[in-house]
CSV table of C-alpha atoms in Angstrom, one decimal:
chain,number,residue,atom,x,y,z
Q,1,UNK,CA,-0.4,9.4,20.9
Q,2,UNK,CA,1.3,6.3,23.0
Q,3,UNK,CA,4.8,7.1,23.4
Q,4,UNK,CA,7.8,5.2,21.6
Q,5,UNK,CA,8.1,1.3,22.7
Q,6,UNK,CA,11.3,0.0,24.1
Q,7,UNK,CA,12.5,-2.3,21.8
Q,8,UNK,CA,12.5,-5.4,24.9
Q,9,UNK,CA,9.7,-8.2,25.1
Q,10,UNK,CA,6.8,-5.9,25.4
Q,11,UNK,CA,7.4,-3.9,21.7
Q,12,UNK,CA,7.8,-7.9,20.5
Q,13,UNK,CA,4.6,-8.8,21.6
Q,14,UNK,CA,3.1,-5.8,20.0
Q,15,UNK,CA,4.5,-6.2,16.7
Q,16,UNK,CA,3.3,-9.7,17.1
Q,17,UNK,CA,-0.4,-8.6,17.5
Q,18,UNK,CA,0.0,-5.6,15.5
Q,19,UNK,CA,1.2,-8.1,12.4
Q,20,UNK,CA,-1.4,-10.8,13.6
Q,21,UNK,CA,-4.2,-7.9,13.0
Q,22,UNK,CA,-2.7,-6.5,10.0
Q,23,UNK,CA,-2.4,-9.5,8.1
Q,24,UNK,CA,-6.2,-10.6,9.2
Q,25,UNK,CA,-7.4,-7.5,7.7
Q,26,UNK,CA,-5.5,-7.7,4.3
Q,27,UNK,CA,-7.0,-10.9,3.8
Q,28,UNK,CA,-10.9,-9.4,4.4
Q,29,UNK,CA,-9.5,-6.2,2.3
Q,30,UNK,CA,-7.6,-8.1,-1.0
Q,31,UNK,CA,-10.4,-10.3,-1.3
Q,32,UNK,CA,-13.1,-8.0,-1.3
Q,33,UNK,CA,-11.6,-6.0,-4.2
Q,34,UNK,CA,-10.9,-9.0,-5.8
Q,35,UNK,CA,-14.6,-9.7,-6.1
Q,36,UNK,CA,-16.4,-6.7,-6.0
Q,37,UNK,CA,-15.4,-5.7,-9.3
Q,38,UNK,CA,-15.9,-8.9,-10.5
Q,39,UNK,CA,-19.4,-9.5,-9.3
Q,40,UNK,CA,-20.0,-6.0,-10.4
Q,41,UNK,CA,-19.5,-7.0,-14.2
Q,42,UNK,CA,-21.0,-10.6,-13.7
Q,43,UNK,CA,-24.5,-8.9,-12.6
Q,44,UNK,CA,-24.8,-6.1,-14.8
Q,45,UNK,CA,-22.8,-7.1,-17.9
Q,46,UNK,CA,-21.2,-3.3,-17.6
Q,47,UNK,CA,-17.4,-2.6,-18.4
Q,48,UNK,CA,-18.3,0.6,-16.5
Q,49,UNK,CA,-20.0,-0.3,-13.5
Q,50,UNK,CA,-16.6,-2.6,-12.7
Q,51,UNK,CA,-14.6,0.2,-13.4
Q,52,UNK,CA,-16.0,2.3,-11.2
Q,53,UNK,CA,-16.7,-0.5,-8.4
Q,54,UNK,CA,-12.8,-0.5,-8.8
Q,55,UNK,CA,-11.9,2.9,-8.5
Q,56,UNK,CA,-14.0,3.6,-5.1
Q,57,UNK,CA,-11.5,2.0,-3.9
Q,58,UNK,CA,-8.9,4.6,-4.4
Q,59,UNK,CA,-10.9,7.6,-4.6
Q,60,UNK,CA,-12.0,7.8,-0.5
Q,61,UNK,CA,-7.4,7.8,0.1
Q,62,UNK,CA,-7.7,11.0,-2.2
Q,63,UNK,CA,-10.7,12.6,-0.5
Q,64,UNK,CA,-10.3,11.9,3.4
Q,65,UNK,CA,-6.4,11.1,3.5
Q,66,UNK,CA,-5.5,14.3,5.0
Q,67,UNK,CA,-8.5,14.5,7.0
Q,68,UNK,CA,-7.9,10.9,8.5
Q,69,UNK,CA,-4.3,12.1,9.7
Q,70,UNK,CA,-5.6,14.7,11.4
Q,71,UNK,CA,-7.9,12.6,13.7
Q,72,UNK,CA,-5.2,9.6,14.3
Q,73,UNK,CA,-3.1,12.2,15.4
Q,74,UNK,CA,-5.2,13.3,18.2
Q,75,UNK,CA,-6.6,9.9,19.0
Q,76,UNK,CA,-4.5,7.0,20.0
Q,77,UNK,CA,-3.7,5.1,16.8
Q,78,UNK,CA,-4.8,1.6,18.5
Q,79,UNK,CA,-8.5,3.2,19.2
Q,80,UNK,CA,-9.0,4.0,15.7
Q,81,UNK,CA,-7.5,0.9,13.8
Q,82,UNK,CA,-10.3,-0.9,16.5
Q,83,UNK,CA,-13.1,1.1,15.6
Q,84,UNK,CA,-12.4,1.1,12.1
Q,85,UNK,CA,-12.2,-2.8,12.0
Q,86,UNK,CA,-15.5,-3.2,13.7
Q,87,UNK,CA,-17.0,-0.5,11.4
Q,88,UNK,CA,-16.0,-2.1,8.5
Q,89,UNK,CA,-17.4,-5.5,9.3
Q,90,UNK,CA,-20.8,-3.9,9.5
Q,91,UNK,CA,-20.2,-1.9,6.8
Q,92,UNK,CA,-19.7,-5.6,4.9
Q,93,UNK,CA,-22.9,-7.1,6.8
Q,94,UNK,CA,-25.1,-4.9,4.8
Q,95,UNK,CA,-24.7,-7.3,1.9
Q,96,UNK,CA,-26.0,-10.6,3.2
Q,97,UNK,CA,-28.6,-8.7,4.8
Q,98,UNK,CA,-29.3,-6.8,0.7
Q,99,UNK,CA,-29.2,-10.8,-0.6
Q,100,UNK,CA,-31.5,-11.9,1.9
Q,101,UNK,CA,-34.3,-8.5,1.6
Q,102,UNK,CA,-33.8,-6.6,-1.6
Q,103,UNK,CA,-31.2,-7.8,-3.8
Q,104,UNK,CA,-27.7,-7.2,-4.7
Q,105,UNK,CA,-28.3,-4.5,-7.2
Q,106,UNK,CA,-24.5,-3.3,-8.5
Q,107,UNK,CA,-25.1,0.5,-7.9
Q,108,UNK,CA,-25.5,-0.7,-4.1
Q,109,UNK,CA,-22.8,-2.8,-4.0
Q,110,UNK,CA,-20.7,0.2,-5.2
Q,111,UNK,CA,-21.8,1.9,-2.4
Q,112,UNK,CA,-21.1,-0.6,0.2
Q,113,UNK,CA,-17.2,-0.7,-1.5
Q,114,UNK,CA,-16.9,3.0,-1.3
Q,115,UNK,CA,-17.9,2.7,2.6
Q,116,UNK,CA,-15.9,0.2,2.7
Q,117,UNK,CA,-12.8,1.7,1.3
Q,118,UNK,CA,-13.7,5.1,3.3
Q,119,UNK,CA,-13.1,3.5,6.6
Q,120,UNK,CA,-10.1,1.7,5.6
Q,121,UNK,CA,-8.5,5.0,5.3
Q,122,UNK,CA,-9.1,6.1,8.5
Q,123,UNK,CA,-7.4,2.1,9.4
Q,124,UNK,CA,-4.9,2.1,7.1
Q,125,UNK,CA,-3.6,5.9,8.4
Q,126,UNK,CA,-3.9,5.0,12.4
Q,127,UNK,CA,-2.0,1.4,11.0
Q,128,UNK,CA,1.0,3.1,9.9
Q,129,UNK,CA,1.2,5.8,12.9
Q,130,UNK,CA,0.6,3.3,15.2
Q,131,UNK,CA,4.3,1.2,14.0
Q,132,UNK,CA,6.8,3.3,15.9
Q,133,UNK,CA,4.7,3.7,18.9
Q,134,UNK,CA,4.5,-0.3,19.4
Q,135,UNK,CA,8.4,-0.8,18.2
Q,136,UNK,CA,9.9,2.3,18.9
Q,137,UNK,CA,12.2,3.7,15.9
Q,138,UNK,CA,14.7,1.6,16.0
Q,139,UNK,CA,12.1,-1.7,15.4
Q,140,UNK,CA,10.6,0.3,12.2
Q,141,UNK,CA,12.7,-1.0,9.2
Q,142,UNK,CA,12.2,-5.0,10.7
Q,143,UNK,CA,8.4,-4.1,11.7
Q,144,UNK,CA,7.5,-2.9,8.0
Q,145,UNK,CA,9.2,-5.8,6.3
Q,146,UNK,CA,7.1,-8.8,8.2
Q,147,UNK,CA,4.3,-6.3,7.5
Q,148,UNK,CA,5.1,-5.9,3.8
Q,149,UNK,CA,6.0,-9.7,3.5
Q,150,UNK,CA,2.4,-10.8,4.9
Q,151,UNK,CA,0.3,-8.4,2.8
Q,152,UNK,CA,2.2,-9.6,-0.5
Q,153,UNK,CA,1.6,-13.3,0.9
Q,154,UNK,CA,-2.1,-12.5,1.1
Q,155,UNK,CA,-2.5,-10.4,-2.2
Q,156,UNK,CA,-1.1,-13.3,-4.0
Q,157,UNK,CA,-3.7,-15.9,-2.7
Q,158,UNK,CA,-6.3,-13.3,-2.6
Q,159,UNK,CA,-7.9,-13.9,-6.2
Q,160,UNK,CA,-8.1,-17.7,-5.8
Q,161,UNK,CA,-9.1,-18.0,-2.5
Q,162,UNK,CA,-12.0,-15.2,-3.2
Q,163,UNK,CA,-13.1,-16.8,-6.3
Q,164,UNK,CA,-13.4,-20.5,-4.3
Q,165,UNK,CA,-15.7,-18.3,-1.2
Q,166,UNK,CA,-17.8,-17.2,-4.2
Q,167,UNK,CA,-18.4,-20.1,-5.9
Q,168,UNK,CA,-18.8,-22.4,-2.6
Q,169,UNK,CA,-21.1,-19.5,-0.6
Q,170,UNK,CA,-22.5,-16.8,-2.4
Q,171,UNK,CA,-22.2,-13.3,-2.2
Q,172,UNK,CA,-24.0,-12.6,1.1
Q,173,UNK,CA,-22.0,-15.6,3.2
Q,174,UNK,CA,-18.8,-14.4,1.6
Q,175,UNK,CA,-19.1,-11.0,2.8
Q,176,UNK,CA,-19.8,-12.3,6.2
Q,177,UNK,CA,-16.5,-14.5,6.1
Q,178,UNK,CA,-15.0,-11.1,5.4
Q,179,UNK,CA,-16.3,-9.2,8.1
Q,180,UNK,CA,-15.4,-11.8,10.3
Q,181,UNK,CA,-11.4,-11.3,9.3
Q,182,UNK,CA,-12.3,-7.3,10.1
Q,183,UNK,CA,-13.7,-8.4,13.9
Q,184,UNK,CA,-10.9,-11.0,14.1
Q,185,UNK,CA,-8.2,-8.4,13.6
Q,186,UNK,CA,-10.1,-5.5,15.8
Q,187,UNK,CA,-10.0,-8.3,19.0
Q,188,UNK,CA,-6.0,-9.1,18.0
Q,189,UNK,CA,-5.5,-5.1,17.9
Q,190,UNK,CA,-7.6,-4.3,21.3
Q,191,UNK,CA,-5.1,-6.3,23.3
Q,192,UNK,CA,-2.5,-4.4,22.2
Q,193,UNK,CA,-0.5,-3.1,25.5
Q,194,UNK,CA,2.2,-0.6,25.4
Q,195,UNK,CA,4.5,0.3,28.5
Q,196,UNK,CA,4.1,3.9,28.4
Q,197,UNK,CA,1.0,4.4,27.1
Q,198,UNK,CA,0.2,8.2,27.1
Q,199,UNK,CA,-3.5,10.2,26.5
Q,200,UNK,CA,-3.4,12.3,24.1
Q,201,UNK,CA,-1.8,15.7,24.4
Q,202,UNK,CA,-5.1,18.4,24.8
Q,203,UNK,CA,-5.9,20.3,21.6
Q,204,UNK,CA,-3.5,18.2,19.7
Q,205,UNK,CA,-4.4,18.6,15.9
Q,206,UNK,CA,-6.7,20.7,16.8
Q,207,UNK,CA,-5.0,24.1,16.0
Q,208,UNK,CA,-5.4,26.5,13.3
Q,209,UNK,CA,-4.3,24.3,9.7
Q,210,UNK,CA,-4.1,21.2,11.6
Q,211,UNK,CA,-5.0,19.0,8.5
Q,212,UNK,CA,-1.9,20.6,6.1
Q,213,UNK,CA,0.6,19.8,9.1
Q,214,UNK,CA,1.9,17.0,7.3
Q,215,UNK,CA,2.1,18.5,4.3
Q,216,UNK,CA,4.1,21.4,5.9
Q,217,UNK,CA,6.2,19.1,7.5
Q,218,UNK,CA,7.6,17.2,4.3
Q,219,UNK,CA,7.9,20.6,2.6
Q,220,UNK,CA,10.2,21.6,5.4
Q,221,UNK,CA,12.5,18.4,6.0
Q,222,UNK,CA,14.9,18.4,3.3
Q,223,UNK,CA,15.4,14.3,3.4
Q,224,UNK,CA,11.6,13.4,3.5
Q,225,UNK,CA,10.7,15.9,1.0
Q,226,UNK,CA,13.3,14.4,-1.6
Q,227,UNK,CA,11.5,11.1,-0.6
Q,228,UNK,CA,8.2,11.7,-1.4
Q,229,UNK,CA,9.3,14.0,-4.9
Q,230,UNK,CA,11.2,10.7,-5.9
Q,231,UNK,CA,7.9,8.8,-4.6
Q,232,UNK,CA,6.2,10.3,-7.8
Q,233,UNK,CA,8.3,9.3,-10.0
Q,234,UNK,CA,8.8,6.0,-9.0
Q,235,UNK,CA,4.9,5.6,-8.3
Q,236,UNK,CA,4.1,6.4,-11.7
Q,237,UNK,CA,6.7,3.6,-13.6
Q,238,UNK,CA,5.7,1.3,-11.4
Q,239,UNK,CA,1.8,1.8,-11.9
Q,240,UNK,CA,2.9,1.4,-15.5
Q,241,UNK,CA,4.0,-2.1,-14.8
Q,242,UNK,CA,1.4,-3.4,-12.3
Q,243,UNK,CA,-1.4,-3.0,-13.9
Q,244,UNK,CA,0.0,-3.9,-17.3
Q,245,UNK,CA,1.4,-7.2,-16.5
Q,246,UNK,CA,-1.4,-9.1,-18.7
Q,247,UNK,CA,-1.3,-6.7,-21.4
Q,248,UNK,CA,2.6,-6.5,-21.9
Q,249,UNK,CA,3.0,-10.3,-21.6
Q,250,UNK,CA,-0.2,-10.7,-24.0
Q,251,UNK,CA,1.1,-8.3,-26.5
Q,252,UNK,CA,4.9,-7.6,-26.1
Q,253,UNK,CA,5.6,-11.3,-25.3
Q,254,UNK,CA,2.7,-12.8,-27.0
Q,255,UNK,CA,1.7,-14.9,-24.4
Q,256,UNK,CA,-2.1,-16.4,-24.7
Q,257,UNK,CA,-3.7,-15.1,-22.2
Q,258,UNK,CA,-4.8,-18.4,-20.4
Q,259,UNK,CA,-1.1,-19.8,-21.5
Q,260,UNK,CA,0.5,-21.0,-18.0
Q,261,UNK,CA,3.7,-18.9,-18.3
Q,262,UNK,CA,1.4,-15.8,-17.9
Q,263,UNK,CA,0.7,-17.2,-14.1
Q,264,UNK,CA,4.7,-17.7,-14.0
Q,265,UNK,CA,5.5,-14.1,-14.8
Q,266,UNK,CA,2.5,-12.7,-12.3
Q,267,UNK,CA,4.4,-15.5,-9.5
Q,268,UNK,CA,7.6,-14.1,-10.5
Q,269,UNK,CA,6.6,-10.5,-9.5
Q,270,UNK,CA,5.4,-11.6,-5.9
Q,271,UNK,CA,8.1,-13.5,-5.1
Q,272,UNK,CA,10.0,-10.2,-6.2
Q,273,UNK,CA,7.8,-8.7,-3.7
Q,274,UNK,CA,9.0,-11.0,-0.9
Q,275,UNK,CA,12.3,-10.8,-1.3
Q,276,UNK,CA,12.2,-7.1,-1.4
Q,277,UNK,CA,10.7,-6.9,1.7
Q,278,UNK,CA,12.9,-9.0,3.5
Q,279,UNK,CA,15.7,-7.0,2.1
Q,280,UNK,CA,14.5,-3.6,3.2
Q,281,UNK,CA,15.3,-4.1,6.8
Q,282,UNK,CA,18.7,-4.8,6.1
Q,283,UNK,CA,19.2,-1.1,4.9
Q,284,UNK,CA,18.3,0.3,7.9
Q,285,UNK,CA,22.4,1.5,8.8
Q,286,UNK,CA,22.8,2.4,5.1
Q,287,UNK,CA,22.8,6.3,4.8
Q,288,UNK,CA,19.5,7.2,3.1
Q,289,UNK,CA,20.4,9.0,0.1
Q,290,UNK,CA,23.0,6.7,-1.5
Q,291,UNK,CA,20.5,4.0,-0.5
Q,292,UNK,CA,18.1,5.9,-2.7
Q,293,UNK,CA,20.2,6.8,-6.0
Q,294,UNK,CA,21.4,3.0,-6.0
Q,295,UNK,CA,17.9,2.2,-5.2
Q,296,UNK,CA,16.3,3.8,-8.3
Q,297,UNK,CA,19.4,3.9,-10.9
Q,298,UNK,CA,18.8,-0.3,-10.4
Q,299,UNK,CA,15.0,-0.1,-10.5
Q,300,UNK,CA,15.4,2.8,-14.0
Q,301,UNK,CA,17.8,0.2,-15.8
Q,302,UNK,CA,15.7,-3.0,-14.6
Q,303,UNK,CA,12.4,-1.4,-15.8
Q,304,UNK,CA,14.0,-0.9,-19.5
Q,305,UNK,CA,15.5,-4.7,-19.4
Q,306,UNK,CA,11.7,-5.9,-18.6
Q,307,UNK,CA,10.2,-4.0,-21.5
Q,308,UNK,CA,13.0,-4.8,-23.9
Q,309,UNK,CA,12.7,-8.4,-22.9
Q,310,UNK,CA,12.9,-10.8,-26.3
Q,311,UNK,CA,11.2,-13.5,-24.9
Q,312,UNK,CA,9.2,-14.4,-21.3
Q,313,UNK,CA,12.0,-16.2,-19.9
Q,314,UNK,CA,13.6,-12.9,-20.0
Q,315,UNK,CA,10.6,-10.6,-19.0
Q,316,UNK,CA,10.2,-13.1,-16.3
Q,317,UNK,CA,13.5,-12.3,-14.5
Q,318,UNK,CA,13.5,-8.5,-15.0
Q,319,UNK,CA,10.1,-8.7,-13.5
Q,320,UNK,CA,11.6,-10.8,-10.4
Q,321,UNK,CA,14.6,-8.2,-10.1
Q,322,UNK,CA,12.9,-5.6,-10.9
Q,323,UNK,CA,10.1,-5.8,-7.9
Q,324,UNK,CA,12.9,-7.1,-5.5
Q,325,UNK,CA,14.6,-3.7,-6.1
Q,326,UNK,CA,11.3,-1.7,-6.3
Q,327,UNK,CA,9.7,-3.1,-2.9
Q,328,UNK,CA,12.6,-2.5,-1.3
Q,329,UNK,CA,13.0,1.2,-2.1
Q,330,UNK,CA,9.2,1.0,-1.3
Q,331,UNK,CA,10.0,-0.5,2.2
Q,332,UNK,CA,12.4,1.7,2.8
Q,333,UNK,CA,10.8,5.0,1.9
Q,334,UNK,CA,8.1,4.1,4.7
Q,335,UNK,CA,10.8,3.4,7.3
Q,336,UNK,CA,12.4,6.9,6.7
Q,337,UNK,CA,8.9,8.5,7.0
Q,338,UNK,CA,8.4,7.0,10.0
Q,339,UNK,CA,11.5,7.2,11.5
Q,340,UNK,CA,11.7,10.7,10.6
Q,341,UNK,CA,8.4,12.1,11.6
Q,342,UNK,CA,7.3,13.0,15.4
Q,343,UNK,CA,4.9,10.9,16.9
Q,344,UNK,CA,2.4,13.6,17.1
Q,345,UNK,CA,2.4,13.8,13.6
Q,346,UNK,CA,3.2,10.4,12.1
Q,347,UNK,CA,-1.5,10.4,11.3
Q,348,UNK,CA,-1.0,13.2,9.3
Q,349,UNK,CA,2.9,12.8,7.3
Q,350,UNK,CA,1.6,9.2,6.9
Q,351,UNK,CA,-1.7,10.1,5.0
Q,352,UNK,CA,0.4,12.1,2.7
Q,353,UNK,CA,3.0,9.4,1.8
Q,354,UNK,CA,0.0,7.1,1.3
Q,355,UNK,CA,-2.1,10.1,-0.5
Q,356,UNK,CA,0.9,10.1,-3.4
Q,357,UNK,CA,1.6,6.2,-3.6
Q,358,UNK,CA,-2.8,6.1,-4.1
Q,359,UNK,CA,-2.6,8.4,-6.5
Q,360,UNK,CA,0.9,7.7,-8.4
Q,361,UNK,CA,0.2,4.2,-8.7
Q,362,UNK,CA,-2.8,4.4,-10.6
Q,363,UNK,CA,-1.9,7.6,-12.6
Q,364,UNK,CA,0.7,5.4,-14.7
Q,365,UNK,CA,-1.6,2.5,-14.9
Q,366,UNK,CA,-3.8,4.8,-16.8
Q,367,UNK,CA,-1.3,6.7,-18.8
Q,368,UNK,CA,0.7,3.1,-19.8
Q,369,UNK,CA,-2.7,1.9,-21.1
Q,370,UNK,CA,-3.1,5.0,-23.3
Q,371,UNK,CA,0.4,5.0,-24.6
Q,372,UNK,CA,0.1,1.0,-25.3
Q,373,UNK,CA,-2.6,2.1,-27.6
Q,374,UNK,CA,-0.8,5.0,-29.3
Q,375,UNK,CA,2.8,3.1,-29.3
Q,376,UNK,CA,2.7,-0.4,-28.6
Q,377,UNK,CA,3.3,-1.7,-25.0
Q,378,UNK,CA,7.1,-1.7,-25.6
Q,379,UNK,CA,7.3,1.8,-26.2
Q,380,UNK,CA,4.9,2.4,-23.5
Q,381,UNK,CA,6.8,1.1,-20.7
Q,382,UNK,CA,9.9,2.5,-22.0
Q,383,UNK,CA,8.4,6.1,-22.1
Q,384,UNK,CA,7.0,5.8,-18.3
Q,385,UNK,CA,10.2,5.4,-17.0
Q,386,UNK,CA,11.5,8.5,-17.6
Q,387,UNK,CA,9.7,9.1,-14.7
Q,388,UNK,CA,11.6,6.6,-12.6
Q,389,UNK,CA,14.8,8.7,-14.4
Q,390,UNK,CA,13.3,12.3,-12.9
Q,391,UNK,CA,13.0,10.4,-9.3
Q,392,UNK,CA,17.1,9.4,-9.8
Q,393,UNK,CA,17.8,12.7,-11.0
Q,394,UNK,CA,16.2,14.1,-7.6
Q,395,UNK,CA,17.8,11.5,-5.9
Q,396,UNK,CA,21.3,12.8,-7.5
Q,397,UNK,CA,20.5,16.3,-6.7
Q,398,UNK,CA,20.1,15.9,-2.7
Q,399,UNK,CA,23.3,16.0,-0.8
Q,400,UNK,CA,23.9,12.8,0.5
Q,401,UNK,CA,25.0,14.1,3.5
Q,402,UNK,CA,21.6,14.1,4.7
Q,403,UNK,CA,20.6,11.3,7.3
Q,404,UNK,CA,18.2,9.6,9.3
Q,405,UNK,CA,20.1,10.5,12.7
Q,406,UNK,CA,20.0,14.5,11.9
Q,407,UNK,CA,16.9,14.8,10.1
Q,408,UNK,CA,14.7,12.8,13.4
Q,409,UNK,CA,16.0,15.9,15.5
């Protein structure tokens, strides 16, 4: 893997491209799942098929996560992210050549997502090893928080700006717009230069177990492995709120669902987002265990103010608070990881982190949307974060002598 960065014009440069080439891909990737569920439902009339057009996008992180580490980590980072770019554009051209020959039957465009999705973990993996090799450590914290402020810019525009390529191109021209953003970002990532680029070391991640070397490494690193336990936790509240946003305003708040204070509160958590972000980097001094109990104990009692809110005024600025505090201890989790980690294994330890936030996330999605049934979405929400309480308690429990300066040793 390319060697640490200096932190002088060079590693600014490359966080200039690197962000460039990130941000072009989140736009191809947020609008792409923005409409492949929906034209999945639109064509075949299936709660179903959209459900699972939705879900391949998780399920490749889960399957090839570990796997993906493995071959970033005995690759250069920058190859793969290019290869995976260009991949995924053709991967993408299969469906205006499909509209233009056989059709856009769902089940195929369910393939082409899980494709799709498959490569971007092999992108998203090299992406994340790739940070402390173009800004060296010291550059991680800032690095990750323009990162995390362009992907939440881009998210937040995503549905709109899909739904206007739709209804202006089609399907098939719309996918090629997308694949375009793909080879746009693999040309801003090939130029990427780095002072002290280095080949690969021979037989790297190649030895017996290769593939659980990440794993092994969090288990064995007191700091990260309190980390990605509180990750868990944490993961599951907040999967309880994101993907119940509609359902607690509509039912808690009793918001109509096309009422314009439901757009508000869905603003109100990106903005959250934002400022979060741009927070983060200004806790990279902060000694990382306090960071993470005050961290948590604020996003525990925000949490329980947002789903005890009387009225949407009220929801609305929990919500703001509560993902300013939440995207920060997000932001900042990363940062450790990759602070913390040696280069020649940041593919692997990366996967992982990104293996649990996948599968968290989701996980209390699902389980809020049972309990909203059972108990109401009050209840629901209220319940879930007794996970975010097990993540404090964790936090509570590791001595706080740990920090970043001992544990990169």
């Amino acid at each position: 893997m390319t060697a640490i960065a200096k932190a002088d014009s060079p590693a600014r440069s490359g966080l200039g491209l690197l962000v460039a080439g990130k941000f072009a891909s989140t736009v191809a990737y947020s609008i792409l799942w923005v409409l492949l569920p929906l034209y999945v439902y639109r064509s075949s009339g299936s709660a179903l098929a959209a459900a699972l057009a939705s879900a391949v996008n998780v399920l490749p992180f889960l399957l090839f996560g570990l796997l993906a580490g493995a071959v970033v980590d005995r690759s250069s980072p920058t190859r793969v992210m290019v290869w995976m770019e260009t991949a995924n554009a053709a991967v993408l051209l299969c469906v205006p050549l499909l509209a233009g020959t056989v059709g856009t039957h769902p089940a195929a465009l369910i393939l082409v997502g899980f494709a799709s999705a498959t490569v971007y973990v092999w992108f998203e993996v090299a992406s994340s090893a790739a940070i402390p090799a173009v800004v060296g450590k010291d550059g991680v914290f800032r690095a990750n928080s323009y990162l995390w402020m362009a992907g939440t810019v881009v998210t937040s525009v995503a549905a709109p700006v899909g739904f206007f390529l739709l209804d202006a191109l089609r399907l098939g021209p719309t996918f090629a717009v997308l694949a375009g953003f793909y080879l746009v970002s693999a040309v801003l990532i090939a130029l990427l230069r780095l002072a002290d680029a280095a080949a690969p070391e021979p037989g790297r991640a190649r030895e017996r177990g290769a593939i659980w070397a990440g794993l092994r490494f969090i288990g064995g690193q007191p700091l990260l492995r309190a980390y990605t336990i509180v990750n868990v936790g944490v993961g599951i509240s907040a999967g309880a709120v994101y993907g119940m946003l509609v359902v607690f305003a509509s039912r808690a708040l009793g918001l109509p669902t096309d009422d314009y204070r439901m757009a508000w509160i869905m603003t109100a958590c990106g903005v959250g987002a934002l400022l979060g972000a741009l927070a983060a980097r200004r806790l990279k001094t902060a000694p990382p265990v306090p960071a993470a109990r005050w961290l948590i104990g604020a996003d525990l009692v925000l949490l329980l103010a947002y789903a005890a809110a009387p009225n949407w005024a009220v929801a609305l600025a929990a919500l703001l608070c509560w993902n300013t505090v939440h995207t920060c201890f997000m932001v900042v989790g990363i940062s450790v990881r990759q602070v913390i980690t040696p280069l020649n294994l940041q593919g692997r330890v990366n996967a992982v982190g990104r293996m649990i936030a996948w599968g968290s996330v989701p996980l209390g999605t699902l389980l809020c949307g049972w309990l909203t049934e059972a108990l109401g979405p009050r209840r629901a929400l209220a319940l879930l974060a007794v996970c975010a309480l097990a993540g404090l308690v964790v936090a509570l429990r590791t001595p706080r002598t740990l920090t970043l300066e001992e544990a990169a040793r």
